[in-house]
Short mmCIF file of C-alpha atoms and ligand atoms in Angstrom, two decimals:
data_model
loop_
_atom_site.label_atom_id
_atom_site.label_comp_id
_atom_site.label_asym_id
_atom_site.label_seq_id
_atom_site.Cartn_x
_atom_site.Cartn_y
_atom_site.Cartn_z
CA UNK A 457 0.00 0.00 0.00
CA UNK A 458 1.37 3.75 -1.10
CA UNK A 459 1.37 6.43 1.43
CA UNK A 460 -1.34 8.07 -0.22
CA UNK A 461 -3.29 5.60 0.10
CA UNK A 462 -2.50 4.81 3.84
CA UNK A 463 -2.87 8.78 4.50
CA UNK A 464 -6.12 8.57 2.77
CA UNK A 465 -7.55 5.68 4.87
CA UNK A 466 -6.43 7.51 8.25
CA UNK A 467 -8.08 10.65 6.97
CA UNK A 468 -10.99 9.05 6.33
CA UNK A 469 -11.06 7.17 9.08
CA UNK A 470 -10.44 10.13 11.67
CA UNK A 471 -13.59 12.23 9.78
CA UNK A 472 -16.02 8.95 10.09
CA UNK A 473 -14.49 8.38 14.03
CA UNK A 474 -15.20 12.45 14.90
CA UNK A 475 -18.58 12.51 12.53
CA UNK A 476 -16.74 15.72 11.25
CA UNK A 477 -15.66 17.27 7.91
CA UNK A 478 -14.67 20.60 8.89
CA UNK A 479 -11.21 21.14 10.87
CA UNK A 480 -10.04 18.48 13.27
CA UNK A 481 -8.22 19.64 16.34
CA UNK A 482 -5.06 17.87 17.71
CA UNK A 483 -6.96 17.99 21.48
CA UNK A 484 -9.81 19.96 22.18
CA UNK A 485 -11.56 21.04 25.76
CA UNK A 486 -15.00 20.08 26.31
CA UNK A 487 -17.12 22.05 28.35
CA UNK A 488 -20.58 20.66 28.99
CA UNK A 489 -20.98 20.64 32.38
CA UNK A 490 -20.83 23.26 35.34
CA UNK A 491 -18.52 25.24 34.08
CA UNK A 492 -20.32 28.04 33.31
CA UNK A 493 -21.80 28.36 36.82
CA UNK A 494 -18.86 28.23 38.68
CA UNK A 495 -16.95 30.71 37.00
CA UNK A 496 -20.30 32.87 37.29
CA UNK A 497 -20.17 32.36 41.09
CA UNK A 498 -16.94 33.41 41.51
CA UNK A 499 -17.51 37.00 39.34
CA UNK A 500 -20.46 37.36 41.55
CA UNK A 501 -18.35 36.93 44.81
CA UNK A 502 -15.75 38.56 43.03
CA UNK A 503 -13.02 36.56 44.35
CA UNK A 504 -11.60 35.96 40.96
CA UNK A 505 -7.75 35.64 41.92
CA UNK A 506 -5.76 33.64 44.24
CA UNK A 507 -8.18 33.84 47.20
CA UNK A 508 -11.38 31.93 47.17
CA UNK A 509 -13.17 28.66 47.78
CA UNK A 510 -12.75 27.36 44.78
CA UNK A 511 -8.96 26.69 44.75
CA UNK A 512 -9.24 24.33 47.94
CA UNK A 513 -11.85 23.01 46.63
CA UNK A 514 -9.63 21.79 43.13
CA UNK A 515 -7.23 20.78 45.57
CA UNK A 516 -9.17 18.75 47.53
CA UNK A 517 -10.81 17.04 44.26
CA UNK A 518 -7.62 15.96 43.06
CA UNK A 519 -5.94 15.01 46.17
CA UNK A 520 -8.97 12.47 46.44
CA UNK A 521 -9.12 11.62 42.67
CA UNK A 522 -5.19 10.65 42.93
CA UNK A 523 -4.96 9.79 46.66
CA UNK A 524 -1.96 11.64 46.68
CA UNK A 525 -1.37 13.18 50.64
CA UNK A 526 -0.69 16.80 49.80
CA UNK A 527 -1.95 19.08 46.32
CA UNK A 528 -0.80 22.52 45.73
CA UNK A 529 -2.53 24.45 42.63
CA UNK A 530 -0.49 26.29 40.82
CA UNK A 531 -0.70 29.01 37.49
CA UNK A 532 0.79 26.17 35.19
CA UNK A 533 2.15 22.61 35.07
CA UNK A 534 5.61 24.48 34.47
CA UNK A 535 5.17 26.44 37.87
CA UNK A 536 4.15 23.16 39.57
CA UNK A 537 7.36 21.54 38.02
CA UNK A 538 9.91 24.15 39.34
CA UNK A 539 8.13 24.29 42.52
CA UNK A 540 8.77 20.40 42.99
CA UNK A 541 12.19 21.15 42.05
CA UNK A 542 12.69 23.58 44.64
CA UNK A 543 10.76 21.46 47.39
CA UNK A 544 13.01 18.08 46.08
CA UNK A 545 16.49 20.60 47.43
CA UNK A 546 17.33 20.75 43.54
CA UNK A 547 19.93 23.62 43.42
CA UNK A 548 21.90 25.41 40.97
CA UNK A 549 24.54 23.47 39.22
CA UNK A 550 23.07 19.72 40.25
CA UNK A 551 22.68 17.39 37.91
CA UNK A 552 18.84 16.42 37.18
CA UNK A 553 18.31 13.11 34.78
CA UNK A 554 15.49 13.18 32.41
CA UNK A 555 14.40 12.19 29.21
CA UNK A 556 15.18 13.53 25.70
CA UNK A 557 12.16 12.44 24.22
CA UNK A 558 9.33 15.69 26.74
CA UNK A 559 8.12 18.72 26.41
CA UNK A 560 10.38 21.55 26.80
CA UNK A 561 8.85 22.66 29.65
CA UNK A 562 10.52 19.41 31.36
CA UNK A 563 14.04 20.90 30.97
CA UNK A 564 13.28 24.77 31.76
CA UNK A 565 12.10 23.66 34.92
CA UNK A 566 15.12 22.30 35.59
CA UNK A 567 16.85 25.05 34.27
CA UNK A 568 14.60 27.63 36.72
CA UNK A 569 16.67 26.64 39.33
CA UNK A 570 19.96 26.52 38.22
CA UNK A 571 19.86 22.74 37.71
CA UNK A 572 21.32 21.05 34.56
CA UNK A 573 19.37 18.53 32.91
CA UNK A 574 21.14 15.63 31.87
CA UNK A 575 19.36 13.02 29.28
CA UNK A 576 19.23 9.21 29.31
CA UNK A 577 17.16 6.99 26.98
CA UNK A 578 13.75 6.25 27.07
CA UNK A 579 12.05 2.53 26.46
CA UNK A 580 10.05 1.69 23.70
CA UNK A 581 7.06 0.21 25.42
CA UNK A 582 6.02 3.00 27.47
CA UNK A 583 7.94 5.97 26.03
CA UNK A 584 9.12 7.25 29.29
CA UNK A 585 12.82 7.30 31.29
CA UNK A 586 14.17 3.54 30.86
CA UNK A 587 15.82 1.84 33.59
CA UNK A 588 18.38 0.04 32.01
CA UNK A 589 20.07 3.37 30.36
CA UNK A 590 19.23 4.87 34.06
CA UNK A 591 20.84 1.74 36.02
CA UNK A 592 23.51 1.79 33.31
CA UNK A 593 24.69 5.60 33.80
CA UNK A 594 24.41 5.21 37.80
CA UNK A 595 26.40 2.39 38.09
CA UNK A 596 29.31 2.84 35.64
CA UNK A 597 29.16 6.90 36.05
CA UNK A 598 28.57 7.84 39.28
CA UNK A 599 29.21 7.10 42.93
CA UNK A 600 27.87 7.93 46.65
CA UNK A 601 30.43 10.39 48.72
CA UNK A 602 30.54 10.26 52.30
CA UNK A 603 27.61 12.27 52.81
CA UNK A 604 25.46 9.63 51.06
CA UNK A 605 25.34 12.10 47.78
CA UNK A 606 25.29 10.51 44.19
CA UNK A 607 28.24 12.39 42.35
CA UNK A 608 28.72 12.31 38.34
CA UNK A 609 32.61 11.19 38.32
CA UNK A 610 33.49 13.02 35.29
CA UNK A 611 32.09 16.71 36.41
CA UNK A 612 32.04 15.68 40.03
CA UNK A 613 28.24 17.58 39.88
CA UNK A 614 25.73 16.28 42.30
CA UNK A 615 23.01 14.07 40.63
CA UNK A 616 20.22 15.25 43.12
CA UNK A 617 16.71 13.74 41.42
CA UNK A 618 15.26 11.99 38.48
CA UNK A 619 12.31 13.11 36.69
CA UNK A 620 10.83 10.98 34.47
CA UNK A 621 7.79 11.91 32.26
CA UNK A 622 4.59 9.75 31.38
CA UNK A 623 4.50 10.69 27.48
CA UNK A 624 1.12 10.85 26.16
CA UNK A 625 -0.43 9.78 29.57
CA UNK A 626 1.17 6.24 29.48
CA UNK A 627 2.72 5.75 32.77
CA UNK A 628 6.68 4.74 32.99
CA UNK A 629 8.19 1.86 34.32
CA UNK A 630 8.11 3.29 37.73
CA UNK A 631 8.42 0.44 40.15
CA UNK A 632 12.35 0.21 38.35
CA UNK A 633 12.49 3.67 38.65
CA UNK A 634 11.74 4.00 42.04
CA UNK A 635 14.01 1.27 43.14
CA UNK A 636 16.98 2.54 41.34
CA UNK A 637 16.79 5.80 42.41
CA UNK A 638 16.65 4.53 46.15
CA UNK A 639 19.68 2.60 45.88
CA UNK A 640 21.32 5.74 44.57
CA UNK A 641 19.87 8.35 47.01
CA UNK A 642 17.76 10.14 44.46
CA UNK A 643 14.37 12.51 45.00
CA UNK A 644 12.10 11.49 42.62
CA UNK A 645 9.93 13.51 41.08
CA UNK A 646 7.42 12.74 38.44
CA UNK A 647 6.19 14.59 35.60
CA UNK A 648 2.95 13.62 35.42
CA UNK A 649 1.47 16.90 33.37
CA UNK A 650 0.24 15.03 30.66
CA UNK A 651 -1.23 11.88 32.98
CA UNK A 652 -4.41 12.63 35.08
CA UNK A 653 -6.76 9.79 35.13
CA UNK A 654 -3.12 7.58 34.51
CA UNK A 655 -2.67 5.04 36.81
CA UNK A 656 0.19 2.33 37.39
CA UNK A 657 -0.49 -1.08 38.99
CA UNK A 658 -3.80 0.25 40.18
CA UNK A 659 -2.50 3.51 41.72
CA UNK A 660 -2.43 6.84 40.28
CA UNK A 661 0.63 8.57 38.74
CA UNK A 662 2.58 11.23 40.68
CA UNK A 663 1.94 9.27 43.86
CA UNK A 664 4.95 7.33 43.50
CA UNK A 665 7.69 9.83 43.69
CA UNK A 666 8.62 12.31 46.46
CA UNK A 667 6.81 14.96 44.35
CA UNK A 668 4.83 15.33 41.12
CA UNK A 669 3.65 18.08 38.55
CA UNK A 670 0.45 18.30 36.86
CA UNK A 671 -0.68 20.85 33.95
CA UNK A 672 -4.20 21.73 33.05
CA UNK A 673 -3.69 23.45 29.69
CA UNK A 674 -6.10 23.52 27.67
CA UNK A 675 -4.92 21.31 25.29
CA UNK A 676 -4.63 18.44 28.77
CA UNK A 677 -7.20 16.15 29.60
CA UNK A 678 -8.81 18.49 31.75
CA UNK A 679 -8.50 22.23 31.55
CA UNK A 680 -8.44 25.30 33.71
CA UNK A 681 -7.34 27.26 31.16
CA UNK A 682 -4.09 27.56 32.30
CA UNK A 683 -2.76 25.78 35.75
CA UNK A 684 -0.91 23.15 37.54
CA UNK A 685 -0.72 21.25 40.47
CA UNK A 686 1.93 19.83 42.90
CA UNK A 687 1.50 16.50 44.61
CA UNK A 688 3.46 15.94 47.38
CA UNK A 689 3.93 12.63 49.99
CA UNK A 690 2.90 14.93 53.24
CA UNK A 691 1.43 17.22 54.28
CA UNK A 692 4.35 19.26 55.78
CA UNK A 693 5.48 19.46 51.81
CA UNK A 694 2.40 20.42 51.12
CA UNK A 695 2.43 23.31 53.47
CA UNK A 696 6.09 24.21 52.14
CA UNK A 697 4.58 24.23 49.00
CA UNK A 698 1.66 26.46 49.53
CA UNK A 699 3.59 29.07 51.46
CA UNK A 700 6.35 29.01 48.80
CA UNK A 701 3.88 29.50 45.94
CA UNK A 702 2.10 32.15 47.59
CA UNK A 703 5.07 34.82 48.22
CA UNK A 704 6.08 32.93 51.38
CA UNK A 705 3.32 35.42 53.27
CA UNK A 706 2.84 35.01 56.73
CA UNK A 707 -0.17 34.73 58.35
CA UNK A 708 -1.31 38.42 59.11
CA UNK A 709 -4.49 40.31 59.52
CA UNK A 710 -2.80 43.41 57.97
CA UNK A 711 0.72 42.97 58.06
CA UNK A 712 3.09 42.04 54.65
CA UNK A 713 5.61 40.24 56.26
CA UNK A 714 7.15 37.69 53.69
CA UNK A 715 9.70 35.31 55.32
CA UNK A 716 11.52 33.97 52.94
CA UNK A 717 11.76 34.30 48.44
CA UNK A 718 8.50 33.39 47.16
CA UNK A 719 7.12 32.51 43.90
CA UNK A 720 3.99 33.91 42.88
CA UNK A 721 2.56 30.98 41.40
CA UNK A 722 -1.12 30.36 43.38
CA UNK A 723 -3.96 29.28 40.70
CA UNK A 724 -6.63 31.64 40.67
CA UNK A 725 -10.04 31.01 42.05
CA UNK A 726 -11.79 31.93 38.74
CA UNK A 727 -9.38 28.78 36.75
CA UNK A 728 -9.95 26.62 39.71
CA UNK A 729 -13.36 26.84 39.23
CA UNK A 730 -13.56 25.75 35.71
CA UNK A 731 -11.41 22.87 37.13
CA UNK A 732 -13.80 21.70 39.71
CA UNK A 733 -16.81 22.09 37.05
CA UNK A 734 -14.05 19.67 34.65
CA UNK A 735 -13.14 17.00 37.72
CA UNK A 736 -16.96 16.27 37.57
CA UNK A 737 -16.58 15.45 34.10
CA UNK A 738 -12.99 13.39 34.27
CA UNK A 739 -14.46 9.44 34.09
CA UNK A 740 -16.56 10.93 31.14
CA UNK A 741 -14.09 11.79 29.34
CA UNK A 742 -11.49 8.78 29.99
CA UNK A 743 -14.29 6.39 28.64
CA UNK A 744 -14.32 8.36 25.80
CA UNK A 745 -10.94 8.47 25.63
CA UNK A 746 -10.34 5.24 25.94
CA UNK A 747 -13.01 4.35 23.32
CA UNK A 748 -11.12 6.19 20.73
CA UNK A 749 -7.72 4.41 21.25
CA UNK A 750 -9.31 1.21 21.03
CA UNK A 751 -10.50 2.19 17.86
CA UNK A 752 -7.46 3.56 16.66
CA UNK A 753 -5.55 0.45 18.14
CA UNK A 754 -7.72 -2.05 15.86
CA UNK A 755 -7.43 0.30 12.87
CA UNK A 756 -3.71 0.12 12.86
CA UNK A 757 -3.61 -4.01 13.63
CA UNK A 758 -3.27 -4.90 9.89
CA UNK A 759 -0.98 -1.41 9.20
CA UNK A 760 2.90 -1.04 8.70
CA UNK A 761 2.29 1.82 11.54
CA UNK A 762 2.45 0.51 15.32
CA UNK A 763 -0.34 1.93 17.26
CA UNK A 764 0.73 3.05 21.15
CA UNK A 765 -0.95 0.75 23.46
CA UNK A 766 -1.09 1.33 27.26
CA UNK A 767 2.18 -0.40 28.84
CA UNK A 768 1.60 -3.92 30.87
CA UNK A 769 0.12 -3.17 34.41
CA UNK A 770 -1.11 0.44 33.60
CA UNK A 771 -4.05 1.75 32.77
CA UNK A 772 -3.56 5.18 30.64
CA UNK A 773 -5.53 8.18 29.74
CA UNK A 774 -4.48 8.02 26.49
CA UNK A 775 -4.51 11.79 26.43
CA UNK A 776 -3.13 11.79 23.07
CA UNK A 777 -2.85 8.84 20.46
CA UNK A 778 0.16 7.99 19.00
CA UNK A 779 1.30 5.78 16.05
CA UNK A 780 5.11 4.52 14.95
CA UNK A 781 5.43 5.29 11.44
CA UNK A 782 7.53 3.04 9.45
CA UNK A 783 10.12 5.50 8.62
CA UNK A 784 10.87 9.26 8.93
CA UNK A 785 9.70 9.91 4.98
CA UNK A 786 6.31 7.64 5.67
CA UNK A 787 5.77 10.21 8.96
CA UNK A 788 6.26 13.18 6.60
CA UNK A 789 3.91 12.25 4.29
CA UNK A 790 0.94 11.38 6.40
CA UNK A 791 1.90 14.65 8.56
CA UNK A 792 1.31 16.68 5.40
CA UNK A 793 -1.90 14.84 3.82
CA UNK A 794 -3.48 15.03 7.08
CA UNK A 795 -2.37 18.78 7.68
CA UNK A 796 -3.53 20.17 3.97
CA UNK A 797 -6.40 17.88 4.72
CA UNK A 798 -7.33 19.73 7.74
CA UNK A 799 -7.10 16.85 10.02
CA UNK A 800 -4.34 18.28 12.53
CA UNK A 801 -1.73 15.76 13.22
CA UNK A 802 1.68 16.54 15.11
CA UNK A 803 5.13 14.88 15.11
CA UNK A 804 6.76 14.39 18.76
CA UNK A 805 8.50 17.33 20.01
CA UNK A 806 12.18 17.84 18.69
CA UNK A 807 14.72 15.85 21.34
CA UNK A 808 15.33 18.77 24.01
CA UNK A 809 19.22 17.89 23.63
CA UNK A 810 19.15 18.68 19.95
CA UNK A 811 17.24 22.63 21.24
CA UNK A 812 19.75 25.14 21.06
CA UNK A 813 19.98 26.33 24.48
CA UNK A 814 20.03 22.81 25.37
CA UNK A 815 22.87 21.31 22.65
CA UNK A 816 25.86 21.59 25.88
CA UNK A 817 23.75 19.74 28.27
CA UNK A 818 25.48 16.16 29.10
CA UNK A 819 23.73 13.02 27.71
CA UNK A 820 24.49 9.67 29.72
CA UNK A 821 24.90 7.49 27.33
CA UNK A 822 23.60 7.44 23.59
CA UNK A 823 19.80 7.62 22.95
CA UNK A 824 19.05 5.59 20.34
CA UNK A 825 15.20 4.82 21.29
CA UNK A 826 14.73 8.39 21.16
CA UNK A 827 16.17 9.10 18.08
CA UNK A 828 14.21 6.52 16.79
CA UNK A 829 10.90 7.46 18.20
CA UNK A 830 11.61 11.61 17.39
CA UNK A 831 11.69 10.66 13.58
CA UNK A 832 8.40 7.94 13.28
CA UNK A 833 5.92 8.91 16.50
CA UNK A 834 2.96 11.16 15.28
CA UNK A 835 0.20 12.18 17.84
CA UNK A 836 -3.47 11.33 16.17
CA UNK A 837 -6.34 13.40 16.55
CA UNK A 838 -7.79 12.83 20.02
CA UNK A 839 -10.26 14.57 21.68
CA UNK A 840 -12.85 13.31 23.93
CA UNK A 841 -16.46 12.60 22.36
CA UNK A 842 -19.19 13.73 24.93
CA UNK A 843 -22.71 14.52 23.29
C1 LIG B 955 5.41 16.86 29.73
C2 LIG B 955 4.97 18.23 30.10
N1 LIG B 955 5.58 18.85 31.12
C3 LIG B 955 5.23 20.08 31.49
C4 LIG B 955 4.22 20.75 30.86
C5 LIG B 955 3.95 22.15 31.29
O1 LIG B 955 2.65 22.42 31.59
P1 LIG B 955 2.07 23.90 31.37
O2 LIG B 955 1.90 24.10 29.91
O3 LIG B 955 0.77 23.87 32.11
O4 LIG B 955 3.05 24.85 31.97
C6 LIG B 955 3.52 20.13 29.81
C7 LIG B 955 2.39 20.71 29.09
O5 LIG B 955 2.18 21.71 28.61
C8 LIG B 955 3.93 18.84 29.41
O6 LIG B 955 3.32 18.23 28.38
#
């Protein structure tokens, strides 16, 4: 079969799945439930910024959603990311391990505090930081000083945390993970922006590390328009977080006393309430979600292009689909038939080592999976269906 003819059938096939022949978005919100209303209540009470009943109450939804200990919104998944970072004791000049194969954002956090980012592989199966090229790296490349600190023997940096990212919603191999950063004295902390409603071995993602970022773009699986939130393992973090995020303001009736550097980086009421109207909405739009993968996953069976299936033992939002294309010309092709066709279609970000301001940061060891996967993986139209 030609290209064409394969770009053809996927068109197709994507207009008959959405029941749509105008444009087809890449991820789109939906917003049929509440929303409305609680926006509307908080103009009427016109706590529209960082103060208000609504943000405790997003809090609260997700910390019982995730059954994560502590939650601390934030403005973005990027803000909830450095925050971690700063709560983890990342500081400038460490040595942070990550994945090539993210989202930028994964690598300015880093950079926000001074941290270098430093890239390992990623597996095949699940798309997300693999063990082996971790273990590998730690073992050969590092060691633990006195003070029980993992040190990179060829900078002598400190390697303070790993932060591995669940691509596309489907959860990394994180029991390997979490063992091999133990034995090497690592915080770990997971970014788990793209993976609400992602869970691994029956429990949620970004309750496994020491601390965990998640974004609510409006491109994410739920939307506040623009936020974040921290998950933490206690509730002390939880209160170092919230402090932190909100200007590190002391309790005052009157008084702005400010004990520390603070970010400003509190969600505001009037996007938390869009969240809580969108929580209410979250198992609606996984079955959906789920719905459509499946019926991407048996459309691809017969295909030279490998569909992404949830990993073994995890249960994904598949917040975007994603197919292997046989080759980097095959990608191309569909990318632009589906594109002047006004289906949207995306390749997988550019490998953050190959960014410019990125190009000096160390790789472990070579990354051949992600090289790979940067030239064939192409994210499928994939928003939620919800009449
Ligand atoms: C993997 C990953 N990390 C971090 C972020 C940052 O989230 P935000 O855009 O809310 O800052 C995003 C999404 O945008 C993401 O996909």
């Amino acid at each position: 079969m030609s290209n064409v003819v394969d770009s053809q059938r996927v068109v197709s096939f994507i207009r008959d799945l959405y029941k749509e022949q105008d444009f087809i978005p890449l991820h789109a919100p939906i917003f049929k439930g509440n929303e409305a209303q609680y926006v509307n209540d908080t103009l009427a009470s016109t706590f529209v910024s960082s103060v208000g009943a609504y943000v405790d109450k997003f809090e609260g939804a997700i910390k019982k959603y995730t059954n994560a200990k502590g939650a601390v919104a934030t403005v973005n998944g990027t803000a909830a990311l450095h925050t971690a970072l700063h709560l983890a004791g990342v500081s400038s000049s460490d040595y942070v391990i990550t994945q090539a194969l993210t989202f930028v954002a994964t690598a300015n956090a880093i950079n926000q505090v001074g941290a270098i980012p430093l890239f390992v592989d990623v597996c095949e199966q699940t798309l997300g930081l693999c063990p082996i090229s971790l273990e590998t790296y730690l073992d050969e490349d590092t060691f633990l000083n006195e003070g029980g600190e993992c040190i990179d023997k060829k900078s002598g940096k400190r390697v303070k945390a790993i932060l591995p990212m669940h691509t596309f919603g489907h959860p990394c191999d994180l029991d390997a993970l979490i063992m091999i950063a133990k034995k090497h004295n690592l915080v770990v902390i997971e970014d788990a922006a793209e993976s609400l409603g992602s869970f691994y071995k029956g429990r949620h993602t970004g309750t496994f590390g020491d601390y965990a970022a998640i974004s609510f773009n409006g491109n994410k699986i739920i939307t506040t328009g623009s936020g974040g939130m921290v998950l933490t393992r206690s509730l002390e973090d939880e209160k170092k977080g919230r402090h932190i995020t909100t200007t590190a303001k002391t309790p005052h009736p009157y008084e702005y006393v400010h004990d520390q550097v603070g970010f400003n980086y509190r969600l505001a009421n009037l996007n938390a309430a869009l969240g809580c109207a969108q929580m209410e909405k979250l198992e609606l739009l996984l079955k959906s979600k789920r719905e459509i993968a499946s019926a991407y996953k048996h459309f691809f069976v017969d295909t030279d292009y490998q569909f992404v299936a949830e990993p073994k033992n995890c249960r994904s939002n598949y917040w975007l689909n994603a197919i292997i294309c046989p080759d980097e010309k095959s990608r191309q092709q569909m990318l632009e038939f589906t594109n002047n066709g006004n289906v949207m279609t995306r390749p997988v970000w550019t490998l953050i080592n190959e960014l410019p301001m990125y190009a000096d940061a160390p790789c472990a060891n070579d990354l051949p999976i992600s090289q790979f996967l940067s030239k064939r993986l192409l994210n499928l139209p994939s928003s939620a269906i919800v009449e």
